[in-house]
XYZ file of C-alpha atoms in Angstrom:
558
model
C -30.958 13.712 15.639
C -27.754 12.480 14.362
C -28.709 9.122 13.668
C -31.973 10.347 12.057
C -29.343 12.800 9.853
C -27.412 9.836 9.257
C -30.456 7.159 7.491
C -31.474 10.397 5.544
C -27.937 10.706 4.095
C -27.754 6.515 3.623
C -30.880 7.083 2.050
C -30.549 9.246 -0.548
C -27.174 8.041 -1.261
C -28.749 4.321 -2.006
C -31.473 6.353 -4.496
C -27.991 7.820 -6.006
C -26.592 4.831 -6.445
C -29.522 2.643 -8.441
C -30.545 6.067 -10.491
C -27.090 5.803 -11.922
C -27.294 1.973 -12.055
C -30.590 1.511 -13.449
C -30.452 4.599 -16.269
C -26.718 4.780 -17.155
C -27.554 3.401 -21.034
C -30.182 5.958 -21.362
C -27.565 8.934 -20.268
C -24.690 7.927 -22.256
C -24.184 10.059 -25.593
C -23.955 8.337 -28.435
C -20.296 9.107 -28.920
C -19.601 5.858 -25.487
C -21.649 3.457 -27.513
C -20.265 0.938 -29.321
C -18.867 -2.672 -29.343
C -15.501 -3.913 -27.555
C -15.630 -0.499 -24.772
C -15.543 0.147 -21.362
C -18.048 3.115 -20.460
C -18.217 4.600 -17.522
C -19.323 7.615 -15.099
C -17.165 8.992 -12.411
C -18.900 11.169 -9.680
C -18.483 12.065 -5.717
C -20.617 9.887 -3.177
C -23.755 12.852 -3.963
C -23.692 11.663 -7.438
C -22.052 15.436 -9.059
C -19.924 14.371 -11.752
C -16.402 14.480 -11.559
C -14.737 16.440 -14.717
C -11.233 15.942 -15.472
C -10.457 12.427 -13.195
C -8.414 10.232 -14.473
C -9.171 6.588 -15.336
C -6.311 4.404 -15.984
C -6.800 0.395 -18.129
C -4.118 -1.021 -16.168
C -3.809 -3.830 -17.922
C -3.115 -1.492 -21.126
C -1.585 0.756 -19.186
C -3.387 3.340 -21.195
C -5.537 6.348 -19.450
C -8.489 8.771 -19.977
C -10.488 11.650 -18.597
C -13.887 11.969 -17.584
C -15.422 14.686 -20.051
C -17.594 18.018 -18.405
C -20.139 15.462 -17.239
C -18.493 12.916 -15.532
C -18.232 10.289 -18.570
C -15.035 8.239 -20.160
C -14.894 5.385 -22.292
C -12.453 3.095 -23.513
C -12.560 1.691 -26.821
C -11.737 -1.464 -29.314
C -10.847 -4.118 -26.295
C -11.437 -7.753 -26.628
C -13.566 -9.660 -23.408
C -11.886 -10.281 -20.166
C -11.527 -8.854 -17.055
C -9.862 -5.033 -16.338
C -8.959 -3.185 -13.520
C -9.549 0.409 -13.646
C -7.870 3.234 -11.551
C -9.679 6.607 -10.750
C -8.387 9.314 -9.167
C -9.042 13.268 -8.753
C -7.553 15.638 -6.517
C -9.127 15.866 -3.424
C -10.666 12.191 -3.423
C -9.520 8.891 -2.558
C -8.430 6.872 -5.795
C -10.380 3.638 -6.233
C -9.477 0.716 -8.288
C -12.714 -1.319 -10.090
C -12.313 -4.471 -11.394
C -14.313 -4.977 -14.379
C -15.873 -7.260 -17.077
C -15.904 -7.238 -20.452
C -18.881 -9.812 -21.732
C -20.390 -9.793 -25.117
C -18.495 -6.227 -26.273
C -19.887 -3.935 -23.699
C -19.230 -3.059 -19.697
C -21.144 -0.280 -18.013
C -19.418 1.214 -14.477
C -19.949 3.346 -12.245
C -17.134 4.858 -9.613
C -17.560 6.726 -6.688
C -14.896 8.885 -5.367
C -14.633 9.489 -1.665
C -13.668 12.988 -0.488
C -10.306 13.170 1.608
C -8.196 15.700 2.912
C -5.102 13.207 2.730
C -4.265 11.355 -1.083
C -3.915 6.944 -0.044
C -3.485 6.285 -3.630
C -0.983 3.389 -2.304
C -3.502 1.747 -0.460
C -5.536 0.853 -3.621
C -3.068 0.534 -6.022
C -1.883 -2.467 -7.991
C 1.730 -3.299 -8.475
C 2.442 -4.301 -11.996
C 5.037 -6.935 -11.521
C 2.728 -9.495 -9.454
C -0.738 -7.541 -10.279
C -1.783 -7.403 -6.928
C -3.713 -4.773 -4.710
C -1.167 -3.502 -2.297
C -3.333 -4.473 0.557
C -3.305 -8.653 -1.001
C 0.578 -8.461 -0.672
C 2.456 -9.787 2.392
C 5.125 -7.492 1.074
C 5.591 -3.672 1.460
C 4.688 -1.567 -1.646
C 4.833 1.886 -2.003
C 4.184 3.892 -4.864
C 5.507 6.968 -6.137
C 3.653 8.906 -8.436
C 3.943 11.669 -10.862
C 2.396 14.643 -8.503
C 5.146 12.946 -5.599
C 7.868 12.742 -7.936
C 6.988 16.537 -9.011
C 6.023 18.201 -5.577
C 9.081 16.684 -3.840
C 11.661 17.029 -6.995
C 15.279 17.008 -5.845
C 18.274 17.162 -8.195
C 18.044 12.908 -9.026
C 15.464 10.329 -8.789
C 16.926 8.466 -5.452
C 16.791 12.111 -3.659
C 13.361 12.744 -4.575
C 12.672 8.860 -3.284
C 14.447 9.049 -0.113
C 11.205 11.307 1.315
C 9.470 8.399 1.652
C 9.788 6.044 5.059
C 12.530 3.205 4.429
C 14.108 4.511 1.272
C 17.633 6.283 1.523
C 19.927 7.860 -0.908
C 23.821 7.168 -1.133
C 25.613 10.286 -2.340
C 28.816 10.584 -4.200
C 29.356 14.364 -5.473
C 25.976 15.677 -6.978
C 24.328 13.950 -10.069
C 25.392 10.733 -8.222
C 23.307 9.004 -5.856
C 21.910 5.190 -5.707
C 19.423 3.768 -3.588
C 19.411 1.710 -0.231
C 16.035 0.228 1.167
C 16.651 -0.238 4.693
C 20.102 -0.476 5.201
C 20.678 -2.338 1.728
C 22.325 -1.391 -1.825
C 24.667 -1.973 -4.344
C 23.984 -5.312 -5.834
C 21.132 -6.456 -3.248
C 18.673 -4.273 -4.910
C 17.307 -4.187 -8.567
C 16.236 -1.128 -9.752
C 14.465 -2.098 -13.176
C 12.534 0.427 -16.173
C 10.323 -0.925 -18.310
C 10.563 -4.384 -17.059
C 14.227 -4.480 -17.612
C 16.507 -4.267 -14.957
C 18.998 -1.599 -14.987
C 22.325 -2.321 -15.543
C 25.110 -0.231 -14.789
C 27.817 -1.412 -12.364
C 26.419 -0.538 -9.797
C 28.733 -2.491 -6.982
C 30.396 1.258 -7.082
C 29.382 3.280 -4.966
C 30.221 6.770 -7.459
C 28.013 4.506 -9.826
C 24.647 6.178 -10.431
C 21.598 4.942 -11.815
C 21.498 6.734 -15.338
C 17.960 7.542 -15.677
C 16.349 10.837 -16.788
C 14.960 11.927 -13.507
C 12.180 14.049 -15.833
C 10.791 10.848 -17.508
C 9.903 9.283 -14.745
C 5.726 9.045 -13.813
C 5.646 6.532 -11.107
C 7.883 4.354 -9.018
C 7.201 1.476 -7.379
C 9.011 0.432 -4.217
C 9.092 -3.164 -2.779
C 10.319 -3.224 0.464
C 11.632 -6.730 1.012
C 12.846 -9.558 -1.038
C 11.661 -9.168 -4.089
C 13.811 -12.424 -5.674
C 10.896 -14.038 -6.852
C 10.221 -11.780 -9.912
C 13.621 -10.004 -10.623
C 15.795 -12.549 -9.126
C 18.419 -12.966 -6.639
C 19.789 -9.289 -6.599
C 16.872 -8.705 -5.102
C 17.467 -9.959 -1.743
C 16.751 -6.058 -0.546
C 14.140 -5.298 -2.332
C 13.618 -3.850 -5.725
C 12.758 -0.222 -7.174
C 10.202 -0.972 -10.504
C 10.191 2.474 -12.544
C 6.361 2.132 -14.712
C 6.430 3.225 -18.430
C 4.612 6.332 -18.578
C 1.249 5.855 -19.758
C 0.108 5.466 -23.353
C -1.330 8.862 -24.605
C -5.173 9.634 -24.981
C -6.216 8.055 -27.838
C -6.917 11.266 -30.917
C -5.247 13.678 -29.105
C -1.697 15.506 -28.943
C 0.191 16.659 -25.986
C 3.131 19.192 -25.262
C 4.523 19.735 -21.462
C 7.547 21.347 -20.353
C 9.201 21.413 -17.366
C 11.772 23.821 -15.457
C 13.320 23.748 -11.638
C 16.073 25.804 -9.966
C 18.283 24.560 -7.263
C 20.074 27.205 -5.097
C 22.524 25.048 -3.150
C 24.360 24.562 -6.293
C 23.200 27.035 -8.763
C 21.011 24.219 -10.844
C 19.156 24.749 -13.793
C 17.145 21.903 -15.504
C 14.368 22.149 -18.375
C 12.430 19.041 -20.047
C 10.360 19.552 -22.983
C 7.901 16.364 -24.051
C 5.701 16.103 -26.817
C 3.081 12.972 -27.108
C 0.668 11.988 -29.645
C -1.549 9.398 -30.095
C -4.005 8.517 -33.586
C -6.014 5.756 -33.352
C -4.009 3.182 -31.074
C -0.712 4.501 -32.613
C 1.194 6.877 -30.672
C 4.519 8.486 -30.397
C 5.946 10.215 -27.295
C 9.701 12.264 -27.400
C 11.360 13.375 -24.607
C 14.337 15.821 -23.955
C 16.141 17.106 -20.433
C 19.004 18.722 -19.458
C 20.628 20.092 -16.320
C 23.387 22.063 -15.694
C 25.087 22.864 -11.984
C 27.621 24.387 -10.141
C 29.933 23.450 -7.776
C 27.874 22.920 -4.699
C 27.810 25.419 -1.744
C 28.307 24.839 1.973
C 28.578 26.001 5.154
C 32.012 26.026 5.830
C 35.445 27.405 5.118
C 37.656 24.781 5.418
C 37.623 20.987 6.574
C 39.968 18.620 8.320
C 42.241 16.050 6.062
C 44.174 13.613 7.939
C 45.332 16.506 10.350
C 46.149 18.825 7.695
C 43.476 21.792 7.790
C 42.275 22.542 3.887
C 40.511 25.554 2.785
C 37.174 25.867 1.226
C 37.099 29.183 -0.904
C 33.658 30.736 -1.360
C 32.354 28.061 0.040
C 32.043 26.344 -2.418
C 33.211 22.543 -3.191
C 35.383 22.723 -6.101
C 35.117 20.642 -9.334
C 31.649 19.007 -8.000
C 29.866 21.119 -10.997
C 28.556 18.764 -13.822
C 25.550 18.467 -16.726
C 22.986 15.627 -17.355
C 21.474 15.100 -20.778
C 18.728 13.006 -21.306
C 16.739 11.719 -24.850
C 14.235 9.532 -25.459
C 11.749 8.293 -27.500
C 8.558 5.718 -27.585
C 6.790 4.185 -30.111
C 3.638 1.933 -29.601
C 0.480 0.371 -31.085
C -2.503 -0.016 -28.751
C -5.123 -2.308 -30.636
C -7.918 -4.603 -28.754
C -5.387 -7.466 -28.180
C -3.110 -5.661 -26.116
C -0.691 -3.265 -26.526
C 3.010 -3.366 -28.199
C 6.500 -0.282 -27.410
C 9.508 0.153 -28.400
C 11.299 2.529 -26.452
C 14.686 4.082 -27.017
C 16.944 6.460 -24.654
C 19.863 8.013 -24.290
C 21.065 9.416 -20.761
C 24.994 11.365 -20.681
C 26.475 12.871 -17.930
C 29.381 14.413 -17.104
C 30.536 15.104 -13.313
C 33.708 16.648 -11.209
C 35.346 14.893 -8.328
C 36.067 16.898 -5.565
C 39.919 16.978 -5.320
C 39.687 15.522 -1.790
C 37.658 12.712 -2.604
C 40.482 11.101 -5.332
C 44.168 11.110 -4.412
C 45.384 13.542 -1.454
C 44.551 16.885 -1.782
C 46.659 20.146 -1.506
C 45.735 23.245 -0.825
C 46.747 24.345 -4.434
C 44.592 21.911 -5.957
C 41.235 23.626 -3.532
C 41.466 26.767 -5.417
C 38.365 27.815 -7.079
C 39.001 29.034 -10.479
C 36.741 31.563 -10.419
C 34.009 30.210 -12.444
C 31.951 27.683 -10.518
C 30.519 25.869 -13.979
C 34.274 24.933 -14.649
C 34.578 21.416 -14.738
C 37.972 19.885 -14.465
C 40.539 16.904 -14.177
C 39.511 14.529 -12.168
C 36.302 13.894 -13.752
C 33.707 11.165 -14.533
C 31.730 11.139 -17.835
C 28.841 8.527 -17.907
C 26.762 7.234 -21.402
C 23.565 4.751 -20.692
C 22.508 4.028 -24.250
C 18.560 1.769 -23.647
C 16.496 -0.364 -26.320
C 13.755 -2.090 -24.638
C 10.507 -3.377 -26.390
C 7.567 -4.332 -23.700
C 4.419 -6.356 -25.197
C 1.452 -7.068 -22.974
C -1.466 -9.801 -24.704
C -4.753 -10.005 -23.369
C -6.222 -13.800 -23.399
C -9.457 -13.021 -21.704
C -8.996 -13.086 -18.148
C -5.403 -13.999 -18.852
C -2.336 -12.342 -20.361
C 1.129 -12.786 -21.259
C 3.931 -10.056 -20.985
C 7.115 -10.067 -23.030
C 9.823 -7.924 -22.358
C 13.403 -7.011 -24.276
C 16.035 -4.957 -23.693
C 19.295 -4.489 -25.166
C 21.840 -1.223 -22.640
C 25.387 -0.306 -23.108
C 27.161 1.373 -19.953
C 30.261 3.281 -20.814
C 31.889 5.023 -18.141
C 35.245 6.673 -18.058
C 37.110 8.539 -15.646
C 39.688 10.994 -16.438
C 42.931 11.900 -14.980
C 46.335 13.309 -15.969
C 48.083 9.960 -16.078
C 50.754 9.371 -13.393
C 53.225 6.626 -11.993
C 53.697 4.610 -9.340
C 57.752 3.526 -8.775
C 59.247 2.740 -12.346
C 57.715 2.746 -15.475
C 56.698 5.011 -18.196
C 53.989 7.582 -18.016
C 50.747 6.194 -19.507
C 49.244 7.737 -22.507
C 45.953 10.034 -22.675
C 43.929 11.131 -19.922
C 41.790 7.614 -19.615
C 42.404 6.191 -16.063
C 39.609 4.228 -16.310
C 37.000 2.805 -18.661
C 34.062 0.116 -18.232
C 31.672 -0.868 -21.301
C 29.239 -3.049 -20.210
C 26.664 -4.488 -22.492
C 23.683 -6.460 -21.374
C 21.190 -8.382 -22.742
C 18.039 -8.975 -21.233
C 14.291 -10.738 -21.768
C 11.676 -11.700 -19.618
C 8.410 -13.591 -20.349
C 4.741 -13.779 -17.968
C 1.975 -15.709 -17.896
C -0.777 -14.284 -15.503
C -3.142 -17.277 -15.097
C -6.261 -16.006 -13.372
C -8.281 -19.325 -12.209
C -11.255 -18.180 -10.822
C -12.385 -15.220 -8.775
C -9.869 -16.148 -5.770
C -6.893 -17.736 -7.019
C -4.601 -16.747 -9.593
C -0.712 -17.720 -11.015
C 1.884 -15.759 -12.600
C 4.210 -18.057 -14.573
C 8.002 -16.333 -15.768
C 11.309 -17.400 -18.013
C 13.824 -14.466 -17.451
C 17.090 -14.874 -18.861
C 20.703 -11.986 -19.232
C 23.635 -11.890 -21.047
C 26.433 -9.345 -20.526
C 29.668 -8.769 -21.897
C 32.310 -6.006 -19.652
C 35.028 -4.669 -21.636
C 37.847 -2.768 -19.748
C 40.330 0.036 -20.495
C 42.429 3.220 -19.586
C 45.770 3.177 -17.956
C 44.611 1.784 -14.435
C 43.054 -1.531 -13.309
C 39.573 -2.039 -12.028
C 38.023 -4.818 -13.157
C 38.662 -7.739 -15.458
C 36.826 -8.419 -18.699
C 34.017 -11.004 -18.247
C 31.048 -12.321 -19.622
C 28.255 -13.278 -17.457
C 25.234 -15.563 -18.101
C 22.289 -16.250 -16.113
C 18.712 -17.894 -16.551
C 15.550 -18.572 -14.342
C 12.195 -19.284 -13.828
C 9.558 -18.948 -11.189
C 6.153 -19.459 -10.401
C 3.605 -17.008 -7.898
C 0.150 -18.181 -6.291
C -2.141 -15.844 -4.786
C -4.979 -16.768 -3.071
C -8.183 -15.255 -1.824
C -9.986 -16.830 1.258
C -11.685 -13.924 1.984
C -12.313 -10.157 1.676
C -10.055 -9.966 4.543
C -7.319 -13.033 4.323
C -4.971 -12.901 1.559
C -1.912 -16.352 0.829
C 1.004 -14.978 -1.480
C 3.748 -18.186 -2.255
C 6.040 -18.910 -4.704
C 8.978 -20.645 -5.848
C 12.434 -19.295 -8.191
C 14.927 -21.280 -9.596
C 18.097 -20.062 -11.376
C 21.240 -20.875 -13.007
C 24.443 -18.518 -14.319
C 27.854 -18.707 -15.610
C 30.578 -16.300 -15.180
C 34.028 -16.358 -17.264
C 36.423 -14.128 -16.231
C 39.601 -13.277 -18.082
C 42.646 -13.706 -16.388
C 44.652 -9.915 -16.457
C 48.926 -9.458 -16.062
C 49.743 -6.343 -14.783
C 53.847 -5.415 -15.840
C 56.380 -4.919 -13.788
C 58.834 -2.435 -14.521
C 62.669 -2.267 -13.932
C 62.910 1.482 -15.273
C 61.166 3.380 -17.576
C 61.543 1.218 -20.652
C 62.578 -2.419 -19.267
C 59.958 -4.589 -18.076
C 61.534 -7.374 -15.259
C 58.091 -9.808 -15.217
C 54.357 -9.911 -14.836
C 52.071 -9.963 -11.852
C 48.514 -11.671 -12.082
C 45.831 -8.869 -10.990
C 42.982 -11.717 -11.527
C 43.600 -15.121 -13.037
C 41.321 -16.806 -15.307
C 38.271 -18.202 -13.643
C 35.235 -20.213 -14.620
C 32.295 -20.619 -12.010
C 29.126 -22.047 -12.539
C 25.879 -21.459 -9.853
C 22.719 -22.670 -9.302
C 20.096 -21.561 -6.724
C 16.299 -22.401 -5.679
C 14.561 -19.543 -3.755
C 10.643 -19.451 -2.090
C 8.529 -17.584 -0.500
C 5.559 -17.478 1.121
C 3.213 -14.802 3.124
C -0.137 -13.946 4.711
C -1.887 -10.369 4.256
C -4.646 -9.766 6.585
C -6.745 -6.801 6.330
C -9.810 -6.920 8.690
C -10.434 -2.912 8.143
C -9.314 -0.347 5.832
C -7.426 1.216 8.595
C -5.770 -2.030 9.258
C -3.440 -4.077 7.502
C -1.233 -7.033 8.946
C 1.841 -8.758 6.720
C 3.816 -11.667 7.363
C 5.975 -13.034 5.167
């Protein structure tokens, strides 16, 4: 009985499946017709349309939705070969690679019904445009209902719910990632293409991103040195452009969340529009918290018991503002942004946590939204433009980006032995400004074998200031390129290789640090960091096997 339930089933769904096949032309309205456009027809495995899914040109990085019955389109593309990503709650998502020949491409996509959302399994990651399961490496993705459904108070907190990932804390609006066991400068976390720069060898150095602007996040787990080079070594944290607005339509979505622990309130308005492959998109978020609440009334400082009043962590209240903007064009030979932002923040440190604390220093002053001395303030300034180029089955990606980081940390100034007090409330103050570009060639051969060909080159410049020393001025070049093969030898069997090779420059300047007799007579000068000049070179591969003999199976080595 079951197997005669099951060939009835098989049956009707093969009927389903040449119905649509056969007489898609004749169903589509008029309005899908046309030259240079991918049509389409999203339903469930019974063939009932699927209203609302959404349908994502990956290549364009541009989406749709499926109209009342089940129909999208996309419009004014040149031939060449797409991938297309569906998905609808309550179904698997599926990615379709597709054809463009002679102006026209009909499809049809099935959605499978789950109780349990595997978009990862499917998806591709944009930096080496492979299907997760065709990596040897590790990638999971993030996406917006994750990012949403799981918010915490930053990015890295909302991340660390994911196996592997882990978030390194320093007050509240501070955390950076680690990806199994490794941070700081092993890792590259990179938006739009460009890498994020921010000095972030500190560990009360966040990552300065608008945690409300980011859609999806994708997470290599392993070195990653091959495409952002060799800070890498960890892995690497790729945060995707949100996608390019419907075409003819405008948007408005705002956002709210409350956060107990700490009193936290945080709105995001966003507006979008898009007319006829132009489209704008603006952006603006701010959050405001209190000093952070916990479950104790006093803690232990090198033997000395402290208090805790309220229970509440004094000075650890702070604000985040975030701005941005994004222009684009989206015509049949690719698409073109320019994207500008603006993220400021402005953070306590607990007493405790710089210089030795007192117990006078511990009491709250009454209003937990008081921010005061000592305190961090943090301004990530962004210009990046990202082009993409279709070529047929081939495209080329150019990326630029211009940042400034310009963090400063006040303190009442104060001496050490002789000297004279310092002037202003500037301990200390980093301006780092970076330069970056990257340029991709994705050479697709034939149906199994493929190349991605990139130049990537960065230029900074790190001024220093305020009455303490850190870190030396220095400018910093580097350049490399690199080459990736993947190749198909099956369905199932899956060769990813590759080979980096890069060269940089630092020049440091040398910094004398005075030595005082008294407060006005200066007996000599001590060298904090000489002058130093250091050239380096390095040559990197990498090679690895994915093996995938059933969907519920998937071997890497790399």
């Amino acid at each position: 009985m079951v197997k005669k339930d099951f060939l009835k089933r098989l049956f009707f769904f093969i009927l389903i499946i040449v119905f649509h096949i056969s007489d898609s032309d004749a169903k589509v309205p008029e309005m899908y017709l046309g030259e240079g456009i991918i049509r389409g027809k999203i339903t469930d495995a019974l063939g009932n349309p699927l209203p609302g899914a959404g349908i994502v040109l990956q290549e364009l990085n541009t989406g749709t939705s499926a109209d009342a019955n089940g129909y999208f389109a996309f419009r004014n593309l040149r031939d060449g070969v797409y991938n297309l990503r569906a998905t609808h709650v309550g179904f698997r998502a599926q990615l379709k690679k597709v054809e463009l020949r002679n102006g026209h491409a009909s499809v049809l996509l099935l959605l499978e019904a789950t109780h349990i959302e595997l978009e990862e399994v499917i998806i591709r990651e944009s930096a080496t445009g492979m299907v997760q399961p065709e990596q040897s490496l590790s990638v999971t993705v993030a996406n917006r209902d994750f990012l949403t459904e799981s918010s915490s108070m930053t990015l890295m907190q909302t991340l660390q719910r994911l196996p592997g990932i882990n978030s390194m804390d320093i007050g509240m609006g501070v955390s950076k990632p680690v990806i199994r066991g490794l941070g700081f400068n092993r890792l590259v976390v990179a938006q739009n293409n460009i890498k994020q720069q921010g000095q972030q060898w500190g560990a009360d150095h966040g990552l300065e991103i608008d945690f409300y602007n980011v859609e999806r996040v994708e997470i290599l787990k392993g070195p990653a040195s091959l495409v952002y080079g060799s800070d890498a070594i960890g892995g690497a944290l790729n945060i995707r452009p949100p996608v390019v607005p419907q075409e003819n339509t405008t948007s408005f979505e705002v956002t709210t969340n409350f956060h107990s622990n700490n009193d936290l309130l945080g709105t995001s308005a966003m507006t979008a529009i898009n007319k006829e492959g132009r489209f704008l998109r603006l952006r603006l978020s701010y959050q405001d918290y209190a000093d952070y609440r916990v479950p104790a009334d006093e803690f232990v400082y090198n033997t000395w018991v402290m208090p805790i009043p309220n229970q509440r962590l004094k000075n650890t209240s702070g604000n985040d503002f975030g701005a941005s903007f994004m222009a684009g064009l989206r015509k049949s030979w690719g698409v073109t942004t320019l994207s500008v932002s603006n993220f400021n923040q402005q953070i306590g440190f607990f007493p405790a946590s710089h210089g030795i604390p007192n117990p006078g220093s511990l009491l709250n002053p009454g209003n937990p939204r008081n921010t005061e001395f000592p305190l961090q303030k943090v301004n990530h300034f962004k210009v990046t433009s990202n082009t993409n180029i279709l070529r047929g089955s081939d495209r080329i990606e150019l990326d630029v980006g211009f940042q400034q980081n310009h963090r400063q940390e006040l303190n009442p100034p104060h001496v050490h032995g002789a000297g004279p007090l310092p002037e202003g409330f500037v301990e200390l103050e980093l301006i780092l400004n970076t330069i970056s570009s990257n340029l991709k060639y994705h050479n697709r051969v034939s149906e199994s074998q493929s190349f991605i060909y990139g130049l990537s080159a960065n230029y900074q410049d790190n001024r220093r200031g305020g009455y303490n020393f850190l870190l030396p001025d220095y400018k910093y070049a580097e350049a490399g390129f690199f080459a990736i093969s993947q190749t198909k030898f099956n369905s199932q069997l899956f060769f990813n290789g590759g080979i980096r090779a890069d060269a940089a420059r630092v020049d440091i300047t040398g910094f004398m640090e005075p030595v005082w007799q008294d407060s006005e007579t200066i007996s000599g000068y001590r060298e904090r960091t000489p002058d130093l000049q250091r050239n380096f070179f390095n040559i990197a591969f990498s090679g690895g096997l994915s093996w995938m003999p059933a969907r519920e199976f998937n071997m890497k080595v790399n």
